[in-house]
CSV table of C-alpha atoms in Angstrom, one decimal:
chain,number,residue,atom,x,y,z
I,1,UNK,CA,83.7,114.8,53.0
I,2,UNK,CA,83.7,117.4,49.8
I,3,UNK,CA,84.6,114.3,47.6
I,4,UNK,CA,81.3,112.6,48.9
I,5,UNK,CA,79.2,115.6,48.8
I,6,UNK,CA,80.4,115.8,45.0
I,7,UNK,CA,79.8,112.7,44.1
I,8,UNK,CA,75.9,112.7,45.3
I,9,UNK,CA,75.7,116.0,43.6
I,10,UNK,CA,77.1,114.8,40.5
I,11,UNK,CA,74.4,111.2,40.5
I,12,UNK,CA,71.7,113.6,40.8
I,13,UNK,CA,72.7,115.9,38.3
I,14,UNK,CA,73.4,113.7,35.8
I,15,UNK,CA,69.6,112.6,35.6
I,16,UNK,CA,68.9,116.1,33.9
I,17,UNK,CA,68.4,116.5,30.2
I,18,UNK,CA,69.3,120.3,30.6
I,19,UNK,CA,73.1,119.4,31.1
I,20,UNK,CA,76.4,117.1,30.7
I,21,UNK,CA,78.5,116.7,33.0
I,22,UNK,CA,82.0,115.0,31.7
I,23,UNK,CA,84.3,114.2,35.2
I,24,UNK,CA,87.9,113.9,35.4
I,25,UNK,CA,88.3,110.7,36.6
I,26,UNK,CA,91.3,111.7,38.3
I,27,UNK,CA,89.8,114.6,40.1
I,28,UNK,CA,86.0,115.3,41.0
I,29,UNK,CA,86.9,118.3,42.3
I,30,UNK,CA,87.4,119.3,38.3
I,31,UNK,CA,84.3,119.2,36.3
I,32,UNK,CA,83.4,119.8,32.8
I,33,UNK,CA,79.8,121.2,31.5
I,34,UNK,CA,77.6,121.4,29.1
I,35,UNK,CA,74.7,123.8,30.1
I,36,UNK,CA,71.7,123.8,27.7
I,37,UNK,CA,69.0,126.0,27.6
I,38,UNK,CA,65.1,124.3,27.1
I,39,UNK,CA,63.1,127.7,26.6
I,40,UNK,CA,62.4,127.8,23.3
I,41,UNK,CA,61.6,131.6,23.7
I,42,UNK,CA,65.2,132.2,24.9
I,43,UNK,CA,67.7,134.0,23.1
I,44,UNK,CA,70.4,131.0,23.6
I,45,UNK,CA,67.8,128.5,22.8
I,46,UNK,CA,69.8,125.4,21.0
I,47,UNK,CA,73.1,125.9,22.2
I,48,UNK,CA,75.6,124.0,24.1
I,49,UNK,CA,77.4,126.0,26.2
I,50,UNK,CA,80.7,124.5,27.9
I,51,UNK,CA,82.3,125.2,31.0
I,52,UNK,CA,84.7,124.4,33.4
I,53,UNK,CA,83.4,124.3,37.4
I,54,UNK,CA,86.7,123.8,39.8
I,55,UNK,CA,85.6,123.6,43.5
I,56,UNK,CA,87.8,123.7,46.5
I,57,UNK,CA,88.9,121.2,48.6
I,58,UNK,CA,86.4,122.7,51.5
I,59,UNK,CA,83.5,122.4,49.1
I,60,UNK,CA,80.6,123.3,50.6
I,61,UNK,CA,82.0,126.1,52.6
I,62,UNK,CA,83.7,128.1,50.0
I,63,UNK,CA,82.2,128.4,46.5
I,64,UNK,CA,82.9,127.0,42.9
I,65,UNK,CA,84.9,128.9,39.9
I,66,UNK,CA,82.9,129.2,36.7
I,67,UNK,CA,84.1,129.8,33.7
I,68,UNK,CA,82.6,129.3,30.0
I,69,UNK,CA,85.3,128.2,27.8
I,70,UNK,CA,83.9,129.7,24.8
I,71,UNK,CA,83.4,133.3,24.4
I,72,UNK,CA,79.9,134.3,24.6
I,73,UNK,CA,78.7,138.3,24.5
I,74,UNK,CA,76.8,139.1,27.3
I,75,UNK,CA,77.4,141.8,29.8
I,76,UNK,CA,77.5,140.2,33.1
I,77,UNK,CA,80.8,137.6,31.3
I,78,UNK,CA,84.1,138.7,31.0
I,79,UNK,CA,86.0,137.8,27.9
I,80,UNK,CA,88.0,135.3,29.9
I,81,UNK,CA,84.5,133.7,30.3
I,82,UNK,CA,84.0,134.6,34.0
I,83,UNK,CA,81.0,135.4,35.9
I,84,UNK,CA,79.6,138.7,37.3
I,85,UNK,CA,77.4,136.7,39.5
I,86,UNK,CA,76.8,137.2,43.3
I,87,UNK,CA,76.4,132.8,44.0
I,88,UNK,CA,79.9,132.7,43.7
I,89,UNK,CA,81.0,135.3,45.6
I,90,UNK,CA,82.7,134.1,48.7
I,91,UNK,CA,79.9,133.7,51.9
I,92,UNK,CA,79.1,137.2,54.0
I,93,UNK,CA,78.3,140.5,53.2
I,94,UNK,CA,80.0,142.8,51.6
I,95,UNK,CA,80.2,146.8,52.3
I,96,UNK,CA,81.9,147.6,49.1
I,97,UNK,CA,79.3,146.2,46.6
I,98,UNK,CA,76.3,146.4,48.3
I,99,UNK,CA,76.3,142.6,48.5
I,100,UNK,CA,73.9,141.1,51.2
I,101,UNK,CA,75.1,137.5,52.6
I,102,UNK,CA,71.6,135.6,51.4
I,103,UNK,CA,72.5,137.0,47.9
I,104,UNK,CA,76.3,135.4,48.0
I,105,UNK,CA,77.6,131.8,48.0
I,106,UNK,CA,77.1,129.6,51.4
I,107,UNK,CA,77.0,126.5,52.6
I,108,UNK,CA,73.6,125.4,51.6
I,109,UNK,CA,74.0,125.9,47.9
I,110,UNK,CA,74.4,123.4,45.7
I,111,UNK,CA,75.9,122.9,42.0
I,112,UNK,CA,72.1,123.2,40.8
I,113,UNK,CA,71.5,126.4,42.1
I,114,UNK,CA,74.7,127.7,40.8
I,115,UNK,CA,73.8,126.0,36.9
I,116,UNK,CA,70.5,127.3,37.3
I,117,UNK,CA,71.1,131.0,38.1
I,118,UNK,CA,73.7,131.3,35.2
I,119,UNK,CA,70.9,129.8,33.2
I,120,UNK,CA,68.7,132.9,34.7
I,121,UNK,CA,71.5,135.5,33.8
I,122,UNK,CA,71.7,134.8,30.7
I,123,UNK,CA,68.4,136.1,29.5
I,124,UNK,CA,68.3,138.6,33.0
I,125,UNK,CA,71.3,140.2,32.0
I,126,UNK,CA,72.3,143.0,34.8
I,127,UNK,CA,73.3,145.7,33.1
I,128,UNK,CA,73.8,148.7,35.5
I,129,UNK,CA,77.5,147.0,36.8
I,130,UNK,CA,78.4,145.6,33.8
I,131,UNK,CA,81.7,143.2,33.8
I,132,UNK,CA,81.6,143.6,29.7
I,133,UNK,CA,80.6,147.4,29.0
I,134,UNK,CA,80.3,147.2,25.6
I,135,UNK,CA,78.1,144.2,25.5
I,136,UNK,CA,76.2,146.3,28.3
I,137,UNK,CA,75.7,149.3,26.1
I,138,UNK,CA,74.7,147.3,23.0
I,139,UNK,CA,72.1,145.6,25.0
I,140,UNK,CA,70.5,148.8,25.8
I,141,UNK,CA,71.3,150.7,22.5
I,142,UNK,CA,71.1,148.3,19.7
I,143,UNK,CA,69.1,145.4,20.9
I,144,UNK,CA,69.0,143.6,17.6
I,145,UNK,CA,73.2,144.0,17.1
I,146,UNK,CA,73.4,142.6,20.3
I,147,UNK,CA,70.6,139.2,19.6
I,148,UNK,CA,72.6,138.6,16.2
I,149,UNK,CA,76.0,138.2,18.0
I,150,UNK,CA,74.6,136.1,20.3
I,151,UNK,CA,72.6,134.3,18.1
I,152,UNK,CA,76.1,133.7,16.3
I,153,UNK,CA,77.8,132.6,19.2
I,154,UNK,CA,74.9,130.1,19.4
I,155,UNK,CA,75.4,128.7,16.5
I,156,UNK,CA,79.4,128.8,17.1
I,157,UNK,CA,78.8,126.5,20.8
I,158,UNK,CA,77.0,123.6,18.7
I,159,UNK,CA,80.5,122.8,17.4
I,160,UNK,CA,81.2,121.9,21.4
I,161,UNK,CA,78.3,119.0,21.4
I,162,UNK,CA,80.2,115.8,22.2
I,163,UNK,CA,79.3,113.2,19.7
I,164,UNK,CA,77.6,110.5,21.8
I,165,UNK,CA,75.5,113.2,23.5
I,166,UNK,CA,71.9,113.9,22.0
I,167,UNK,CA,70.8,117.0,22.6
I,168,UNK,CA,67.4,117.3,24.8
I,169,UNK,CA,64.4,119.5,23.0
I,170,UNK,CA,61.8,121.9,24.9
I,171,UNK,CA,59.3,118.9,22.9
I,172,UNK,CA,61.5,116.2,24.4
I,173,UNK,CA,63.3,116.4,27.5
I,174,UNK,CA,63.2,113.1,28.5
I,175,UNK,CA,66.6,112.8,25.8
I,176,UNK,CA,69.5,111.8,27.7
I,177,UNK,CA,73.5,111.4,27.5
I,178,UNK,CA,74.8,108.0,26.9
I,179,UNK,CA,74.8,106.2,30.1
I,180,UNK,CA,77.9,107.3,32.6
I,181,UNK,CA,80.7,104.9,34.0
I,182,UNK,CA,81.0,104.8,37.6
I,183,UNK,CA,82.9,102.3,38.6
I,184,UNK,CA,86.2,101.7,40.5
I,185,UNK,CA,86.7,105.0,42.5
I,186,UNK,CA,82.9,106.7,42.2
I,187,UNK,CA,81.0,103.5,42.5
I,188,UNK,CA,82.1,103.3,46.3
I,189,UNK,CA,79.9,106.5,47.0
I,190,UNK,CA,76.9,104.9,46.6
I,191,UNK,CA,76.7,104.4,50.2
I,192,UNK,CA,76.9,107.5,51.1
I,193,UNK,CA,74.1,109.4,50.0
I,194,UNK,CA,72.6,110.1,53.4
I,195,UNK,CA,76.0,113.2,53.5
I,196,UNK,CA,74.7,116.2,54.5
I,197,UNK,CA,70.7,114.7,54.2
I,198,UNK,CA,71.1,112.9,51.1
I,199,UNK,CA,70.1,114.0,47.6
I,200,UNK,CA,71.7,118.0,47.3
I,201,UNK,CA,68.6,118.6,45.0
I,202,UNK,CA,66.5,120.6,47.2
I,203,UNK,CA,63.2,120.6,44.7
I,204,UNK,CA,62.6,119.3,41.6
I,205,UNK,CA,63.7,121.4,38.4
I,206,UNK,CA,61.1,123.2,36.1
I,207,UNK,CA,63.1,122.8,33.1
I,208,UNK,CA,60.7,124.7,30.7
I,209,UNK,CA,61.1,127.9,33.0
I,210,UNK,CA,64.3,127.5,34.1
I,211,UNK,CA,64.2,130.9,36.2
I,212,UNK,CA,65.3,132.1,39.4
I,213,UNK,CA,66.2,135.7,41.0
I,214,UNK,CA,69.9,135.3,40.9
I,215,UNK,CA,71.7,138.7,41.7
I,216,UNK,CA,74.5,139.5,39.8
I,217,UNK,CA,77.3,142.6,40.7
């Protein structure tokens, strides 16, 4: 079942010019990304930032790991490249943080609404539970130390753009990756779209805004 869910996720997702989605063949439950930012206005504008999304073998009942596999200054990512982000915290409330259960990982979220609220964090950094504290205070106390290093590590993620990808523009989005394979194995889930109601794309994405209320720790 998580294999088919997966698979629909990953047809649909591969449609959008604001990522790039490279599978293992060998194991859709290991994913490769490449998340892109279309706001011109944003800080991380014209980057390429790559991840690696593992999801468990009960996918949709537990949630995804995320983690950016180059470093990237921000206060809600740990060096490691790990999240501070409440989507992919384990379903059901939690005492200790505060946490409500609608703000944490469940069932009905989908890979989209993960990619998009990192998206949102990025330039909504939370900054009173910080997972890097010195990021957190250079945010607040020297805003333009804190824009160049990330405009650096910007310009550093570019290096990460494979070479048959062209990369979508806030003028052009309509620019896509070369066309994916999916035969032998992944061509077989074409008939099963209708799992859990079909397409795992709840509404159609805004890519110029990009923006939703994700909580963070």
């Amino acid at each position: 079942m998580a294999e088919r869910i997966l698979m629909n996720e990953y047809k649909t997702l591969a449609k959008e010019p604001w990522m790039n989605i490279e599978l293992n063949e060998e194991d859709i439950f290991k994913w490769t990304i490449g998340l892109i930012v279309l706001n011109p206005d944003s800080l991380y504008y014209g980057g390429y930032f790559k991840a690696s999304m593992e999801f468990p073998k009960n996918y949709p009942y537990s949630p995804p790991e995320f983690r950016f596999l180059r470093p990237l200054y921000h206060p809600n990512i740990y060096e490691d490249g790990r999240l501070c982000i409440s989507i992919l915290h384990a379903p059901g409330e939690d005492e200790m943080s505060g946490e409500l259960a609608s703000e944490r990982w469940s069932p009905a979220q989908r890979v989209e609404s993960v990619l998009i609220s990192i998206l949102s964090l990025l330039d909504d950094a939370e900054v009173s539970s910080p997972a890097n504290v010195d990021a957190g205070v250079m945010l607040r106390k020297e805003p333009e130390k804190y824009k160049s290093i990330v405009r650096s590590n910007v310009e550093a993620s570019k290096s990460d753009i494979p070479e048959d990808f062209v990369m979508p523009t806030h003028q052009s989005t309509a620019a896509k990756p070369v066309e994916k394979d999916d035969s032998d194995f992944w061509a077989e889930s074409d008939a099963d779209d209708d799992v859990f109601g079909g397409s795992d794309s709840d509404e159609d994405l805004n890519v110029d805004d990009q923006d939703t209320g994700s909580e963070e720790d």
